[in-house]
Amino acid sequence: MEFSSRGRLRHARLAGDRREQYPHSLQFYLEPPTESISLVEFESFAIDRLRLLKVVENLGVSYVRNSDAYKTKLESELRKLKFPYRALAEDDYEARRKDHISHFILRLAYCQSEDLRRWFLQQEMDLFRYRFSQLTDNLMQKFLEHVNLSFEAMGTMFAFFLAPGTFDCHDLSDITGSGLATTSSKSLRTLGCILSGP
């Protein structure tokens, strides 16, 4: 047990380093967690994440997605289960940590069959869509930069190609002959398809 101020400073420095692990309230879950957690915490995180995804599923059936009632109910559930629900809460390390770890716990649990994978991905996409829609323009920009989605402001002609109904979101192949499809435009189209839904 350390009683010196040096020990407290080192602990504070470590806590600061951990906070850099989740700089944004929204995540793509690219890296699995590497820390050790207790079995009780593991179980608690898994149960809370499953409850959250069940709520997302039930609200998607009961309400129109992105309606005010849907958003209000989902935000209250996020708050109740202590998941990140406000993108502006910059110092919400524990909620972000819980979000990250619990995602990977359920990802592991739901990889056993195609039906389970499909259900898990659908609920996670709906949750991501909700969280992304709650970001301000500035925070959207910061998130896209954080996940290295390089992009340029699009012109009117390219915006036409992204408009709903212009192309099939399930066919993310290049726009043939136009020369418009670059790596960044593919990323934008993919993100656009995720946000617009199936």
Coordinates of C-alpha atoms in Angstrom, one line a residue:
M1 CA 0.0 0.0 0.0
E2 CA 1.4 3.4 -1.0
F3 CA 0.9 6.5 1.1
S4 CA 3.3 8.8 -0.6
S5 CA 2.2 11.6 -3.0
R6 CA 4.3 9.9 -5.7
G7 CA 2.0 6.9 -5.7
R8 CA -1.1 9.1 -6.0
L9 CA 0.5 11.0 -8.9
R10 CA 1.4 7.8 -10.7
H11 CA -2.2 6.5 -10.2
A12 CA -3.6 9.8 -11.5
R13 CA -1.3 9.6 -14.5
L14 CA -2.5 6.1 -15.2
A15 CA -6.1 7.2 -14.9
G16 CA -5.4 9.9 -17.5
D17 CA -3.8 7.4 -19.9
R18 CA -6.9 5.2 -19.6
R19 CA -9.2 8.1 -20.3
E20 CA -7.3 8.6 -23.6
Q21 CA -8.4 5.1 -24.5
Y22 CA -12.0 6.3 -25.0
P23 CA -11.7 9.9 -26.3
H24 CA -15.2 9.9 -27.8
S25 CA -18.5 8.6 -26.5
L26 CA -19.2 6.8 -29.8
Q27 CA -17.0 3.9 -30.9
F28 CA -16.5 1.6 -33.8
Y29 CA -15.2 -1.2 -31.4
L30 CA -12.1 -1.9 -33.5
E31 CA -9.9 -3.0 -30.7
P32 CA -11.0 -5.5 -28.1
P33 CA -10.4 -4.6 -24.4
T34 CA -7.1 -5.8 -22.9
E35 CA -7.7 -5.2 -19.2
S36 CA -8.7 -7.7 -16.6
I37 CA -12.1 -7.5 -15.0
S38 CA -13.8 -9.5 -12.3
L39 CA -16.3 -12.2 -13.0
V40 CA -19.0 -10.1 -11.3
E41 CA -18.3 -7.1 -13.5
F42 CA -18.2 -9.4 -16.6
E43 CA -21.6 -10.8 -15.8
S44 CA -23.0 -7.3 -14.9
F45 CA -21.8 -5.7 -18.1
A46 CA -23.2 -8.6 -20.2
I47 CA -26.6 -8.5 -18.6
D48 CA -26.8 -4.7 -18.9
R49 CA -25.8 -4.7 -22.6
L50 CA -28.3 -7.5 -23.4
R51 CA -31.0 -5.5 -21.6
L52 CA -30.0 -2.4 -23.7
L53 CA -30.1 -4.3 -27.0
K54 CA -33.5 -5.8 -26.1
V55 CA -34.8 -2.3 -25.4
V56 CA -33.4 -1.2 -28.8
E57 CA -35.2 -4.1 -30.4
N58 CA -38.5 -3.5 -28.6
L59 CA -38.5 0.2 -29.3
G60 CA -37.7 -0.4 -33.0
V61 CA -40.9 -2.5 -33.1
S62 CA -43.1 -0.2 -31.0
Y63 CA -42.0 3.2 -32.2
V64 CA -40.8 4.8 -35.5
R65 CA -37.0 4.9 -35.3
N66 CA -35.7 8.4 -34.7
S67 CA -39.1 9.7 -33.5
D68 CA -39.2 11.8 -30.4
A69 CA -40.8 9.1 -28.3
Y70 CA -38.2 6.6 -29.5
K71 CA -35.3 8.9 -28.7
T72 CA -36.7 9.8 -25.3
K73 CA -37.3 6.2 -24.2
L74 CA -33.9 5.0 -25.5
E75 CA -32.1 7.9 -23.8
S76 CA -33.8 7.1 -20.5
E77 CA -32.8 3.4 -20.8
L78 CA -29.2 4.4 -21.6
R79 CA -29.1 6.6 -18.6
K80 CA -30.7 3.9 -16.3
L81 CA -28.2 1.2 -17.4
K82 CA -25.3 3.7 -17.1
F83 CA -24.2 3.6 -20.8
P84 CA -23.0 6.8 -22.6
Y85 CA -26.0 8.7 -23.7
R86 CA -24.8 12.3 -23.9
A87 CA -22.0 12.9 -26.4
L88 CA -21.0 16.0 -24.6
A89 CA -20.1 14.3 -21.3
E90 CA -16.4 14.3 -22.0
D91 CA -15.3 12.8 -18.7
D92 CA -17.6 9.8 -18.6
Y93 CA -14.8 7.2 -18.6
E94 CA -16.7 4.5 -16.7
A95 CA -19.7 4.5 -19.0
R96 CA -17.5 4.4 -22.1
R97 CA -15.4 1.6 -20.6
K98 CA -18.6 -0.3 -19.8
D99 CA -19.9 0.3 -23.4
H100 CA -16.6 -1.0 -24.9
I101 CA -16.2 -4.1 -22.8
S102 CA -19.9 -5.1 -22.8
H103 CA -20.0 -4.8 -26.6
F104 CA -17.1 -7.4 -26.9
I105 CA -18.7 -9.7 -24.3
L106 CA -21.9 -9.9 -26.3
R107 CA -20.0 -10.0 -29.6
L108 CA -18.3 -13.2 -28.3
A109 CA -21.6 -14.7 -27.0
Y110 CA -23.6 -13.9 -30.2
C111 CA -21.1 -15.3 -32.7
Q112 CA -22.3 -18.9 -32.3
S113 CA -24.9 -18.9 -35.1
E114 CA -25.8 -16.8 -38.1
D115 CA -29.2 -15.8 -36.6
L116 CA -27.6 -14.6 -33.4
R117 CA -25.0 -12.7 -35.3
R118 CA -27.6 -11.1 -37.5
W119 CA -29.7 -10.1 -34.4
F120 CA -26.7 -8.7 -32.6
L121 CA -25.5 -6.6 -35.6
Q122 CA -29.0 -5.2 -36.3
Q123 CA -29.4 -4.0 -32.7
E124 CA -25.9 -2.6 -32.6
M125 CA -26.4 -0.7 -35.8
D126 CA -29.7 0.7 -34.5
L127 CA -27.9 1.8 -31.3
F128 CA -25.0 3.3 -33.3
R129 CA -27.5 5.1 -35.6
Y130 CA -29.2 6.6 -32.6
R131 CA -26.0 7.7 -31.0
F132 CA -24.6 9.2 -34.2
S133 CA -27.8 11.1 -34.8
Q134 CA -27.5 12.7 -31.3
L135 CA -24.0 14.2 -32.1
T136 CA -23.7 17.9 -33.0
D137 CA -22.0 18.7 -36.3
N138 CA -18.8 19.5 -34.5
L139 CA -18.8 16.2 -32.6
M140 CA -19.6 14.3 -35.8
Q141 CA -16.6 15.8 -37.4
K142 CA -14.4 14.9 -34.5
F143 CA -15.7 11.3 -34.4
L144 CA -15.1 10.8 -38.2
E145 CA -11.6 12.2 -37.8
H146 CA -11.0 10.0 -34.7
V147 CA -11.9 6.8 -36.7
N148 CA -9.9 7.9 -39.7
L149 CA -12.7 8.2 -42.1
S150 CA -11.1 10.6 -44.5
F151 CA -13.6 12.6 -46.4
E152 CA -14.1 15.8 -48.4
A153 CA -17.0 18.0 -48.7
M154 CA -19.2 16.6 -51.4
G155 CA -20.6 18.5 -54.3
T156 CA -24.2 18.6 -55.5
M157 CA -23.7 15.9 -58.1
F158 CA -22.2 13.5 -55.6
A159 CA -24.9 14.3 -53.1
F160 CA -27.4 13.1 -55.7
F161 CA -25.8 9.7 -55.7
L162 CA -26.1 9.5 -51.9
A163 CA -29.8 10.5 -51.9
P164 CA -32.1 7.8 -50.7
G165 CA -33.4 5.7 -53.5
T166 CA -30.7 6.7 -55.9
F167 CA -28.8 3.4 -55.5
D168 CA -29.1 0.2 -53.6
C169 CA -27.3 0.3 -50.2
H170 CA -26.7 -3.4 -50.5
D171 CA -24.6 -2.8 -53.6
L172 CA -21.6 -0.8 -52.5
S173 CA -19.6 -1.4 -55.6
D174 CA -18.0 1.5 -57.5
I175 CA -20.2 3.9 -59.4
T176 CA -19.1 2.7 -62.9
G177 CA -17.7 5.1 -65.4
S178 CA -18.1 8.2 -63.3
G179 CA -14.7 8.2 -61.5
L180 CA -16.4 9.4 -58.4
A181 CA -15.9 6.3 -56.3
T182 CA -12.8 6.8 -54.1
T183 CA -11.9 5.2 -50.8
S184 CA -13.4 8.2 -49.0
S185 CA -16.6 8.1 -51.1
K186 CA -17.0 4.4 -50.4
S187 CA -16.7 5.1 -46.7
L188 CA -19.3 7.9 -46.9
R189 CA -21.7 5.6 -48.8
T190 CA -21.2 2.8 -46.3
L191 CA -21.8 5.2 -43.4
G192 CA -24.8 6.7 -45.3
C193 CA -26.2 3.2 -45.7
I194 CA -25.7 2.4 -42.0
L195 CA -27.4 5.6 -40.9
S196 CA -30.3 5.3 -43.4
G197 CA -31.1 1.8 -42.3
P198 CA -32.1 -1.3 -44.4

